[in-house]
XYZ file of N, CA, C and O in Angstrom:
800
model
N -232.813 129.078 37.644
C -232.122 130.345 37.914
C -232.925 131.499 37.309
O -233.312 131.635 36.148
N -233.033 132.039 38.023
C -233.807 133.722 37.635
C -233.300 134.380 36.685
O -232.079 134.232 36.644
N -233.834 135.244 35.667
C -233.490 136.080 34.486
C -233.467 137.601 35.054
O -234.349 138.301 35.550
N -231.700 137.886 34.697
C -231.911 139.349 35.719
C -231.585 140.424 34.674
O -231.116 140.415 33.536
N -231.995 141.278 35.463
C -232.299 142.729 34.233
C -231.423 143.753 35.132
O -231.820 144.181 36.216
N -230.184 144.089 34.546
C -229.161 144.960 35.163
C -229.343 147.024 34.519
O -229.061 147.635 33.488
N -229.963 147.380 35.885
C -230.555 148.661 35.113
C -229.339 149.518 34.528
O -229.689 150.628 34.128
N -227.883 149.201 34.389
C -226.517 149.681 33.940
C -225.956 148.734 33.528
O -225.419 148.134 34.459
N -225.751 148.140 32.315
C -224.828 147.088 31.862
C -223.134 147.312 32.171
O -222.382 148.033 31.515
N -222.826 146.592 33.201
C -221.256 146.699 33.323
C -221.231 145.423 33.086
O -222.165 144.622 33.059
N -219.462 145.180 32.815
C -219.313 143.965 32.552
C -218.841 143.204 33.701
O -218.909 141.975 33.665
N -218.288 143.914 34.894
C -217.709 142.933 36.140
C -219.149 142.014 36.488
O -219.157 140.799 36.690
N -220.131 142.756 36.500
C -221.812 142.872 36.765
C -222.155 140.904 36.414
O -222.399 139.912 37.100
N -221.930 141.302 34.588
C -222.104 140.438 33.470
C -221.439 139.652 34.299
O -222.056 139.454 35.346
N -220.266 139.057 34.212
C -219.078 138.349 34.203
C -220.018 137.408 35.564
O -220.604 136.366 35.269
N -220.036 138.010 37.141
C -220.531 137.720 38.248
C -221.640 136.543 37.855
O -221.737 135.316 37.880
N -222.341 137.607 37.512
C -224.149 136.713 36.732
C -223.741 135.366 36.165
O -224.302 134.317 36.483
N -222.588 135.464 35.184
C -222.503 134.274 34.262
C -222.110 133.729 35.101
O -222.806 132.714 35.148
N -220.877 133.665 36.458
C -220.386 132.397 37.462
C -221.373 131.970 37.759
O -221.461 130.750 37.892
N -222.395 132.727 37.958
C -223.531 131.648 38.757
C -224.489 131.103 38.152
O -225.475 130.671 38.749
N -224.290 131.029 36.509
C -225.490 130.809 35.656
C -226.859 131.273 35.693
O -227.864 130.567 35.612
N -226.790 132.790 35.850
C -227.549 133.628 36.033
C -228.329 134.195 34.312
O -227.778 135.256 34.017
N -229.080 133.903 33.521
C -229.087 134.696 32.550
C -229.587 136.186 32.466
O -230.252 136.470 33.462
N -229.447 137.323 31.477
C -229.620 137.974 31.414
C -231.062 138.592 30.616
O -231.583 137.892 29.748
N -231.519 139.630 30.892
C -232.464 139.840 30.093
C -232.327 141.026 29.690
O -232.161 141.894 30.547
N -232.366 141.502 27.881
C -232.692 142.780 27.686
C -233.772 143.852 27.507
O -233.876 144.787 26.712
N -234.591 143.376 28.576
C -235.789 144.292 28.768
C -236.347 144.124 29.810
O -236.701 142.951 29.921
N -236.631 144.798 30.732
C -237.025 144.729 31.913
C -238.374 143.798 32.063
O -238.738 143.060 32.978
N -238.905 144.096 30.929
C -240.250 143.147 31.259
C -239.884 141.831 31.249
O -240.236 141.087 32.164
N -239.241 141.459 30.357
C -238.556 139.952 30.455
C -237.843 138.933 31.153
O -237.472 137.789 30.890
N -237.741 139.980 32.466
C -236.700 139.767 33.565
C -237.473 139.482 34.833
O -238.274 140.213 35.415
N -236.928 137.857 35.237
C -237.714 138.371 36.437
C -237.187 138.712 38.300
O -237.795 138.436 39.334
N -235.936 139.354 38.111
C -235.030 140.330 38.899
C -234.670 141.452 38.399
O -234.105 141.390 37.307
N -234.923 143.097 39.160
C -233.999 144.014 38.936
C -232.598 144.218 39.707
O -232.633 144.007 40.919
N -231.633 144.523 39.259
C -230.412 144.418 40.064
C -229.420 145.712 39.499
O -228.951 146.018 38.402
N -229.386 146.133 40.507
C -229.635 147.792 40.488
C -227.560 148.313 41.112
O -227.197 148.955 42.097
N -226.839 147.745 40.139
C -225.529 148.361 40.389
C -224.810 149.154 40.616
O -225.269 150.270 40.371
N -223.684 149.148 41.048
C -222.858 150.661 41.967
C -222.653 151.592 40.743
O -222.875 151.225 39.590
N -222.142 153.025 41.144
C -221.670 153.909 40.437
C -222.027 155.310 41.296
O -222.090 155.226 42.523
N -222.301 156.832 40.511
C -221.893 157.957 40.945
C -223.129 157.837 41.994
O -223.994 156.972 42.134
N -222.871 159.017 42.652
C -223.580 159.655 43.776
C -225.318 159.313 43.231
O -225.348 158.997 42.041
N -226.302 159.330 43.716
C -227.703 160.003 43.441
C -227.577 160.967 43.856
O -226.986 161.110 44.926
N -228.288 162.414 42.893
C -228.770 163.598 43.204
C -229.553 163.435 44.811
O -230.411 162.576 45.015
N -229.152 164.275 45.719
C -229.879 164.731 46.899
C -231.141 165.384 47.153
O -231.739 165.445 48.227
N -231.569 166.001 45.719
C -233.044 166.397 45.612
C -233.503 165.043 45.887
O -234.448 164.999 46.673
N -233.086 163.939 45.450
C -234.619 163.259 45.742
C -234.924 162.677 47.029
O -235.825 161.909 47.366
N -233.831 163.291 47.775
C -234.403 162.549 49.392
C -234.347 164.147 50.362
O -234.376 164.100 51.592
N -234.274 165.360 49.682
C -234.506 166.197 50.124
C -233.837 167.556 50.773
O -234.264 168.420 51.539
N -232.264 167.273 49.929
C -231.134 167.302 50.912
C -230.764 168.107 49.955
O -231.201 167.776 48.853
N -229.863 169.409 49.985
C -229.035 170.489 49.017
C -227.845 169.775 48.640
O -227.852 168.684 49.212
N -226.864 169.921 47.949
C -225.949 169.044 47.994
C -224.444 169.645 48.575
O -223.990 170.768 48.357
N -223.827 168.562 49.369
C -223.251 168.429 50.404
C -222.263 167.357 50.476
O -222.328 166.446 51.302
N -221.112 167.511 49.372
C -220.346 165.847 49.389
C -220.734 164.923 48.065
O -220.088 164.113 47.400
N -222.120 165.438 47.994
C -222.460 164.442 46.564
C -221.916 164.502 45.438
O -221.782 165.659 45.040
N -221.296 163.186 44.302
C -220.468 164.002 43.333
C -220.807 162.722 42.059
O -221.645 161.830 42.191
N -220.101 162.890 41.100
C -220.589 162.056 40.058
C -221.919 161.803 39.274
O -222.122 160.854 38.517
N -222.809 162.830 39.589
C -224.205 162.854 39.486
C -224.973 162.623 37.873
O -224.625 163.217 36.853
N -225.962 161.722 37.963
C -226.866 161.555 36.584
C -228.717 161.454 37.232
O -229.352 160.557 37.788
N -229.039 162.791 36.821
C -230.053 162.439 37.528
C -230.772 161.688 36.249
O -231.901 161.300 36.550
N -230.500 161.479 35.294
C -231.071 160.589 34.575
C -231.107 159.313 34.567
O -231.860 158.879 33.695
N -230.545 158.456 35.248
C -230.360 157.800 35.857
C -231.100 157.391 36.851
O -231.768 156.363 36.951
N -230.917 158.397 37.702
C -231.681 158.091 39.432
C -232.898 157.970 39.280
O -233.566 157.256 40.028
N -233.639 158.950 37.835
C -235.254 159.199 38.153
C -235.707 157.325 37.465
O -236.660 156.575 37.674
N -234.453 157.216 36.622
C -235.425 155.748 35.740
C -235.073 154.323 36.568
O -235.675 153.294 36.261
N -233.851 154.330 37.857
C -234.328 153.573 37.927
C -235.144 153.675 39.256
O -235.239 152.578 39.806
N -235.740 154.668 39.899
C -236.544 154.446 40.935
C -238.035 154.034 39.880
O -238.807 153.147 40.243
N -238.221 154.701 38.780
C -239.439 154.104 37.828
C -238.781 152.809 37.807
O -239.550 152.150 38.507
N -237.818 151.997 37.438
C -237.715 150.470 37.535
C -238.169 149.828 38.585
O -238.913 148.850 38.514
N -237.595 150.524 40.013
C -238.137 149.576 41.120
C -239.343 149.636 41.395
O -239.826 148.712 42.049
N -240.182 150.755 40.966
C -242.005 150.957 41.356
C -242.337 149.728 40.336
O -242.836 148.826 41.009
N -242.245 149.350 38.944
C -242.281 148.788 38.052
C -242.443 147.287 38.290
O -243.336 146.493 37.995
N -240.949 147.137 39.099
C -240.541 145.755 39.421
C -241.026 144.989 40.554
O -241.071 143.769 40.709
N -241.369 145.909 41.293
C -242.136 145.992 42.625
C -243.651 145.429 42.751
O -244.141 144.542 43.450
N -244.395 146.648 41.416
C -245.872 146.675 41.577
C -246.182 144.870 40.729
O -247.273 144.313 40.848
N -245.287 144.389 40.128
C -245.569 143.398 39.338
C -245.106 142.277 40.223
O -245.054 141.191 39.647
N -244.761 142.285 41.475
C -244.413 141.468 42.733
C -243.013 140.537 42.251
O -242.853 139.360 42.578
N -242.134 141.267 41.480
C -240.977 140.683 41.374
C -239.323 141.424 42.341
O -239.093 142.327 43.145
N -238.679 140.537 41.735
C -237.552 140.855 43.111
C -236.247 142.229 42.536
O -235.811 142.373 41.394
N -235.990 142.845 43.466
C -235.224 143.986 43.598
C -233.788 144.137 44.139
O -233.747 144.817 45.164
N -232.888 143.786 43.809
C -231.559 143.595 44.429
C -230.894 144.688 44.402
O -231.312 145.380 43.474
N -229.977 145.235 45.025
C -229.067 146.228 45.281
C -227.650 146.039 45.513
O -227.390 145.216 46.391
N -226.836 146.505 45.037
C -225.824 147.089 45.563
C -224.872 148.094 45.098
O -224.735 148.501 43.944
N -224.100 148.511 46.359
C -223.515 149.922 46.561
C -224.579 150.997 46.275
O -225.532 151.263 47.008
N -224.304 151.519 45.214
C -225.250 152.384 44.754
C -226.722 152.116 44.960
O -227.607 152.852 45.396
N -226.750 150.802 44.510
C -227.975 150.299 44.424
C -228.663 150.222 45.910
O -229.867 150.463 45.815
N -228.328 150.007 46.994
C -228.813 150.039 48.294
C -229.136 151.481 48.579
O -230.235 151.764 49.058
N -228.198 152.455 48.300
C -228.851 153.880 48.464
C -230.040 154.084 47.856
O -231.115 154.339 48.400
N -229.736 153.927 46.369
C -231.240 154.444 45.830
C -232.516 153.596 46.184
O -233.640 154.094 46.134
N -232.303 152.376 46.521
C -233.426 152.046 47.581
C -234.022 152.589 48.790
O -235.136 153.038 49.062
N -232.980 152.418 49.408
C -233.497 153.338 50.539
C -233.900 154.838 50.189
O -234.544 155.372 51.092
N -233.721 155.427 49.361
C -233.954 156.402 48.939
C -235.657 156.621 48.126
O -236.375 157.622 48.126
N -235.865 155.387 47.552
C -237.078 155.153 46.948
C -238.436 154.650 48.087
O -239.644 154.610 47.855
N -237.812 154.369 49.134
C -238.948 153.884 50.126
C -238.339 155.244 51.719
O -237.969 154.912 52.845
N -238.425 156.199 51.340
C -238.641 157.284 51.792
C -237.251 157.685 52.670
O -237.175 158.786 53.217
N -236.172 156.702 52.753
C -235.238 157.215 53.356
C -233.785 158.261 52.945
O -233.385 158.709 51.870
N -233.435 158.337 53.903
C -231.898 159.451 53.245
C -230.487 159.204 53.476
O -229.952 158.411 54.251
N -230.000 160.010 52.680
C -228.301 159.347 52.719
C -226.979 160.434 53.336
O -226.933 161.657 53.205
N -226.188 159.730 53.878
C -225.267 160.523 54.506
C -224.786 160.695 53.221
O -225.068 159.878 52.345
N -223.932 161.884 52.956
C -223.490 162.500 51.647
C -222.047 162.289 51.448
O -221.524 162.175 50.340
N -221.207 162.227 52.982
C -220.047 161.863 52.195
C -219.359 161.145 54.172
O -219.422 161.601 55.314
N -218.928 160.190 53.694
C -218.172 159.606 54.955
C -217.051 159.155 54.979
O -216.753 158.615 53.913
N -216.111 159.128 55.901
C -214.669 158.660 56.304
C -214.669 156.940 56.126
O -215.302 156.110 56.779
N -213.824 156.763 55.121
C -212.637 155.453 55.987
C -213.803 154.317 55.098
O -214.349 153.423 55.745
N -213.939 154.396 54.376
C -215.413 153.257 53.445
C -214.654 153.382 51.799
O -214.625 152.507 50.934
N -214.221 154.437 51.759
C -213.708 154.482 49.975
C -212.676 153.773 49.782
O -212.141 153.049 50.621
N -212.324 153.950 48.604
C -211.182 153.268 48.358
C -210.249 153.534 48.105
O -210.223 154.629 47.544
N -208.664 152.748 48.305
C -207.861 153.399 48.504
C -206.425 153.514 47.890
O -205.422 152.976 48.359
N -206.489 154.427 46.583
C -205.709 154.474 45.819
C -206.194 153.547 44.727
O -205.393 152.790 44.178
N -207.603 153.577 44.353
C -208.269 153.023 43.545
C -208.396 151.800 43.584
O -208.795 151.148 42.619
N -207.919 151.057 45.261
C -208.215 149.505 45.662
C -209.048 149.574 46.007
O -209.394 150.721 46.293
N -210.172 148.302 46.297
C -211.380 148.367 47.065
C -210.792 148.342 48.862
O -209.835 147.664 49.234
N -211.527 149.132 49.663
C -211.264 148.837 50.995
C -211.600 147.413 51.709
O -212.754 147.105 51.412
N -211.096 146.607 52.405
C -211.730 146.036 53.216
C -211.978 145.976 54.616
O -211.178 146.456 55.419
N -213.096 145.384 54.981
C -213.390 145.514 56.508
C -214.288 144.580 56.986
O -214.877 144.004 56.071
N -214.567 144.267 57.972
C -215.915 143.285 58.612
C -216.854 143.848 58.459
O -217.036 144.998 58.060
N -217.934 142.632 58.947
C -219.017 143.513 58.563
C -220.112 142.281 59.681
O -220.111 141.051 59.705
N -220.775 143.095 60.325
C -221.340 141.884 61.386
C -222.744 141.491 61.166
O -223.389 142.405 61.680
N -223.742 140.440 60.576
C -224.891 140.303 60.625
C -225.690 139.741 61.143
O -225.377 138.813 61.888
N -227.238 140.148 60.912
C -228.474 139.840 61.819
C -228.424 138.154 61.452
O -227.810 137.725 60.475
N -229.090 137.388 62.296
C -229.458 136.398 62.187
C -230.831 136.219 60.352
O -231.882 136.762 60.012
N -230.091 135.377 59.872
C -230.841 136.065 58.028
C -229.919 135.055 57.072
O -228.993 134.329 57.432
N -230.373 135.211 55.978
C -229.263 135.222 54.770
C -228.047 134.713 54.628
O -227.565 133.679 54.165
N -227.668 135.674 55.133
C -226.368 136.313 55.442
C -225.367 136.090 56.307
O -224.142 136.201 56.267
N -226.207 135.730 57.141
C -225.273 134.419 58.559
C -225.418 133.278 57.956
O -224.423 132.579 58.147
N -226.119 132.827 57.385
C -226.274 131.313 56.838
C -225.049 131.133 56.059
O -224.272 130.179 56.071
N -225.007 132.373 55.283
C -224.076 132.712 54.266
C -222.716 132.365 54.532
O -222.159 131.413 53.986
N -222.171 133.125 55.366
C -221.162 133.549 55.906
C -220.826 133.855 57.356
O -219.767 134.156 57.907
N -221.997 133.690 57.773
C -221.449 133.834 59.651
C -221.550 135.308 60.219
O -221.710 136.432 59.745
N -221.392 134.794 61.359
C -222.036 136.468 61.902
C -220.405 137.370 61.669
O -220.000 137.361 62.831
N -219.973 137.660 61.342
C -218.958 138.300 61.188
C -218.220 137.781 60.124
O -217.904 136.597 60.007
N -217.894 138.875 59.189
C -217.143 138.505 57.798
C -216.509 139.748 56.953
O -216.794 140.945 56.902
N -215.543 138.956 56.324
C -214.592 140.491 55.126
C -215.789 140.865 54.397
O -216.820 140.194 54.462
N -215.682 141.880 53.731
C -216.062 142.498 52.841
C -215.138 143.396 51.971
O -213.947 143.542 52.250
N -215.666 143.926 51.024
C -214.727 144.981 50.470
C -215.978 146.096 50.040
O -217.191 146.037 49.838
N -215.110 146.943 50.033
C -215.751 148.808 50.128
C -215.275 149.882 49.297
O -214.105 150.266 49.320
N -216.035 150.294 48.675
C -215.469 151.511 47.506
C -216.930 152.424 47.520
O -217.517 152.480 46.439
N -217.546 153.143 48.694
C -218.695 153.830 49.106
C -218.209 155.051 49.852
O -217.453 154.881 50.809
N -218.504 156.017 49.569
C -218.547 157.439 50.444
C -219.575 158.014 50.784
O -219.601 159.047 51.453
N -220.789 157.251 50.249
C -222.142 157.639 50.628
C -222.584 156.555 52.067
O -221.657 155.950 52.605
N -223.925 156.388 52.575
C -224.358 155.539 53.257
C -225.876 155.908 53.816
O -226.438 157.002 53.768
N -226.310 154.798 54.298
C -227.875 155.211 54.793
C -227.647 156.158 55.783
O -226.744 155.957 56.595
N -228.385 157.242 55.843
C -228.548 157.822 57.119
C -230.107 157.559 57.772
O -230.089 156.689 58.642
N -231.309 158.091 57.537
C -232.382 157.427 58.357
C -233.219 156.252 57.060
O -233.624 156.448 55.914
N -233.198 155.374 57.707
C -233.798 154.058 56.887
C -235.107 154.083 55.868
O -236.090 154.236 56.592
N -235.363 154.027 55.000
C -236.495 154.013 54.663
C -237.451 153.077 55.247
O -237.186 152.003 55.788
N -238.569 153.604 55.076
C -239.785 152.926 55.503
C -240.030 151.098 55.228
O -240.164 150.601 54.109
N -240.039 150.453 56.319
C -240.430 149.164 55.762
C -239.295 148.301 56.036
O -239.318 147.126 56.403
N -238.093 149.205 55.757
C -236.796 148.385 55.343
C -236.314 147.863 56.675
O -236.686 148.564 57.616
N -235.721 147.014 56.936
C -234.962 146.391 57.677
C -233.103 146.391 57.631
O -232.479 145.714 56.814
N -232.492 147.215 58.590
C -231.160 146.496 58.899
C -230.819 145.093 58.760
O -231.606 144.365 59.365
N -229.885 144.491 58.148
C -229.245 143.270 58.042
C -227.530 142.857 58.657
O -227.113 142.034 59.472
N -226.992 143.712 57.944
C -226.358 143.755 58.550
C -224.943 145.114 58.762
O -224.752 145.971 57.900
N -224.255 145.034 59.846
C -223.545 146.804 60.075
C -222.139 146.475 59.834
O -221.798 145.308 59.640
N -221.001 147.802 59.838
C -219.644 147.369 59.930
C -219.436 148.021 61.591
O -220.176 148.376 62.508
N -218.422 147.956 61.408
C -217.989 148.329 63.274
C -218.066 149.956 63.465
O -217.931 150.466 64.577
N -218.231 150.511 62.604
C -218.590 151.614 63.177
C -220.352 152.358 62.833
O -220.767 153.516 62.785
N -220.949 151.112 62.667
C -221.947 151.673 62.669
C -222.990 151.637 60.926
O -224.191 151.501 60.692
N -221.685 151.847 59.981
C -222.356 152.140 58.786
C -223.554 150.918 58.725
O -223.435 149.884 59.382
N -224.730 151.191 57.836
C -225.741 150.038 57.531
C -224.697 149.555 56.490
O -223.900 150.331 55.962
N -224.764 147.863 56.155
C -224.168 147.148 55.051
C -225.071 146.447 54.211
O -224.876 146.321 53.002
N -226.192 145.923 54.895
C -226.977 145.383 54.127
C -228.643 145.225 54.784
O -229.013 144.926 55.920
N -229.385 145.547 53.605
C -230.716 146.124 53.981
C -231.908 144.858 53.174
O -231.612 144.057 52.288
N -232.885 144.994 53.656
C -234.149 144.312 53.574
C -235.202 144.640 53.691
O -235.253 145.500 54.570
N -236.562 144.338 53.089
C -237.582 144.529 53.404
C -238.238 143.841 53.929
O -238.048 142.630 53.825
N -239.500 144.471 54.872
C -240.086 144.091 55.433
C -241.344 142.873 55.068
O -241.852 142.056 55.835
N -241.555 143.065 53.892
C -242.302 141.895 53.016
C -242.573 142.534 51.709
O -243.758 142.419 51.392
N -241.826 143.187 50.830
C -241.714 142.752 49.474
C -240.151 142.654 49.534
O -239.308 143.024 50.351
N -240.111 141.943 48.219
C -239.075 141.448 47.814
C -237.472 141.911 47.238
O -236.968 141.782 46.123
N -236.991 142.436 48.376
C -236.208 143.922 48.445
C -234.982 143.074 49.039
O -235.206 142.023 49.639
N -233.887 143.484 48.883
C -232.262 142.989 49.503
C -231.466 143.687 48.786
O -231.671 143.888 47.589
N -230.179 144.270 49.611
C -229.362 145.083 49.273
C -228.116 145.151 49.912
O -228.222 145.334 51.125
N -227.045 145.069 49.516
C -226.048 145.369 49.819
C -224.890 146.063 49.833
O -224.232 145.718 48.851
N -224.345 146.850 50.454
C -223.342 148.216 50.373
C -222.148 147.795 49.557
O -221.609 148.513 48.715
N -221.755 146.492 49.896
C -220.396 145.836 49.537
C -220.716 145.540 47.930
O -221.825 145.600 47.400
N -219.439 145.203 47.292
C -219.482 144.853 46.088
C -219.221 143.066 45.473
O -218.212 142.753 44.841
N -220.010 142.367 45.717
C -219.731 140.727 45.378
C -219.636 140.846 44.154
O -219.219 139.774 43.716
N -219.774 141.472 43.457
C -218.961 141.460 41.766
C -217.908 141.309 41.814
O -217.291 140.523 41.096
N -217.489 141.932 42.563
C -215.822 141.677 42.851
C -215.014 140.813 43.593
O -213.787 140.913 43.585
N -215.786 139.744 44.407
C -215.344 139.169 45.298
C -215.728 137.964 44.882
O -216.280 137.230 45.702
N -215.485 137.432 43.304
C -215.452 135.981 42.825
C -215.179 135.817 41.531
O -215.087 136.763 40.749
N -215.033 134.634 41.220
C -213.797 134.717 40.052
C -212.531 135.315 39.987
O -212.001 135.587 41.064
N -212.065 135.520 39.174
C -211.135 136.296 38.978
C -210.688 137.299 40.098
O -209.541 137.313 40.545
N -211.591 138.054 40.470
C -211.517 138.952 41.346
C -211.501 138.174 43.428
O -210.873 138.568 44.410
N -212.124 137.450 43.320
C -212.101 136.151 44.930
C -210.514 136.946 45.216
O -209.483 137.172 44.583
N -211.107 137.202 46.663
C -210.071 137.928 47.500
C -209.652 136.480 48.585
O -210.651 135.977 49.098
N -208.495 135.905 48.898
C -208.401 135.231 50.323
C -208.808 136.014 51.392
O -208.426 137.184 51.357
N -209.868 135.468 52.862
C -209.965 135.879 53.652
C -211.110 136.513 53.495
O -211.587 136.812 54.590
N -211.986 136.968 52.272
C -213.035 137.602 52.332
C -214.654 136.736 51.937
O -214.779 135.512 51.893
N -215.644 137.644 51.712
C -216.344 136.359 51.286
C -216.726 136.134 49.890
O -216.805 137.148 49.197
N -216.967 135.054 49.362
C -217.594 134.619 47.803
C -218.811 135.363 47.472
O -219.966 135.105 47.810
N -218.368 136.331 46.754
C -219.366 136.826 46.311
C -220.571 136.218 45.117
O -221.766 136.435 44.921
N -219.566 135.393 44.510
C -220.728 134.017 43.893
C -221.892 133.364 45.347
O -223.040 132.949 45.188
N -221.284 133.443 46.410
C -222.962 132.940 46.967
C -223.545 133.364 47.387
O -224.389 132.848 48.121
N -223.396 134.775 47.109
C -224.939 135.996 47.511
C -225.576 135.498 46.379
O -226.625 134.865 46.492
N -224.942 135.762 45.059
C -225.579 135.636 43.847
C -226.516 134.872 43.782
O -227.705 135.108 43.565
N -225.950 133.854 43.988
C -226.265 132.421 43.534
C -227.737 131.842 44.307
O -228.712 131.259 43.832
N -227.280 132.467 46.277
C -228.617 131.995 47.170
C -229.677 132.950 46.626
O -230.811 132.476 46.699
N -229.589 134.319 46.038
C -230.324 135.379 46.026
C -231.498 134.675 44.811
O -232.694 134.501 45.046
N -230.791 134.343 43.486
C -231.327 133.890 42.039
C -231.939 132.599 42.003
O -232.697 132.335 41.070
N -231.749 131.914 42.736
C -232.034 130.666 42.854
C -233.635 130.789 43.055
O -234.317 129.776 43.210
């Protein structure tokens, strides 16, 4: 199992990692995954955009960990995403983000759920071409960054989960921290076996 380096220590994060006997590392060099977790908006300067919807902002944050993924990248190790973490990817390989969207947040401080349909990948192996998810995002990709690959969409279109073209890049909009253990929704999917196929 891979040693992952969480550029925001949360504990749902922690908790996830440990179901799958994931260990942790406290230093990036020591790690050989970055995994790049949800939270506020990224500043819109860095994909070029005035701001428009964006809210919760640390650009201290945004600038260190796009220095993590050049870091994690140039040393040919692996890059995981989600929520947040899929934006600022796409954001780091030249693409931009819709700033604020309908019907994806959450609601009354529940996570949303919805389907979510994918490419032949991963992710169908995973779970099949069509599957729950859950959603607590008001941001989303708007034009893709360079390289990256669609994986998979929800029904109206939003990107859900992204890839690269040959480095070692995967990302996802949804939150599988939340969707095992304790948290395992009926009807949705195990978020222990993103983890688990991803670290392995």
């Amino acid at each position: 199992m891979k040693t992952v380096y969480l550029s925001v220590r949360l504990k749902n994060y922690e908790n996830a990692l440990a179901l799958v006997g994931a260990p942790l590392a406290e230093t990036p060099e020591n790690a050989d995954v970055l995994l790049l977790p949800g939270g506020g908006d990224m500043h819109p300067r860095f994909y070029g955009q005035a701001l428009n919807g964006s809210e919760d902002l640390d650009e201290a944050r945004d600038a260190r960990e796009l220095t993590l993924i050049d870091n994690f990248l140039c040393a040919g190790k692996i890059v995981i995403g989600i929520c947040r973490g899929l934006q600022v990817l796409n954001v780091y390989f030249g693409g931009t983000l819709r700033q604020h969207i309908a019907s994806h947040s959450q609601i009354d401080g529940a996570d949303r759920l919805h389907a979510v349909n994918s490419l032949p990948g991963l992710l169908r192996e995973l779970y099949g071409a069509r599957f729950a998810v859950n959603s607590a995002h008001h941001q989303a990709v708007r034009r893709l960054g360079k390289g990256l690959c669609v994986l998979a969409c929800a029904d109206d279109g939003t990107v859900e989960a992204i890839g690269h073209k040959t480095l070692p890049v995967f990302a996802v909009q949804w939150h599988p921290e939340r969707l095992c253990g304790a948290f395992a929704q009926p009807g949705t999917t195990d978020g222990a076996r993103l983890f688990d196929a991803l670290l392995r």
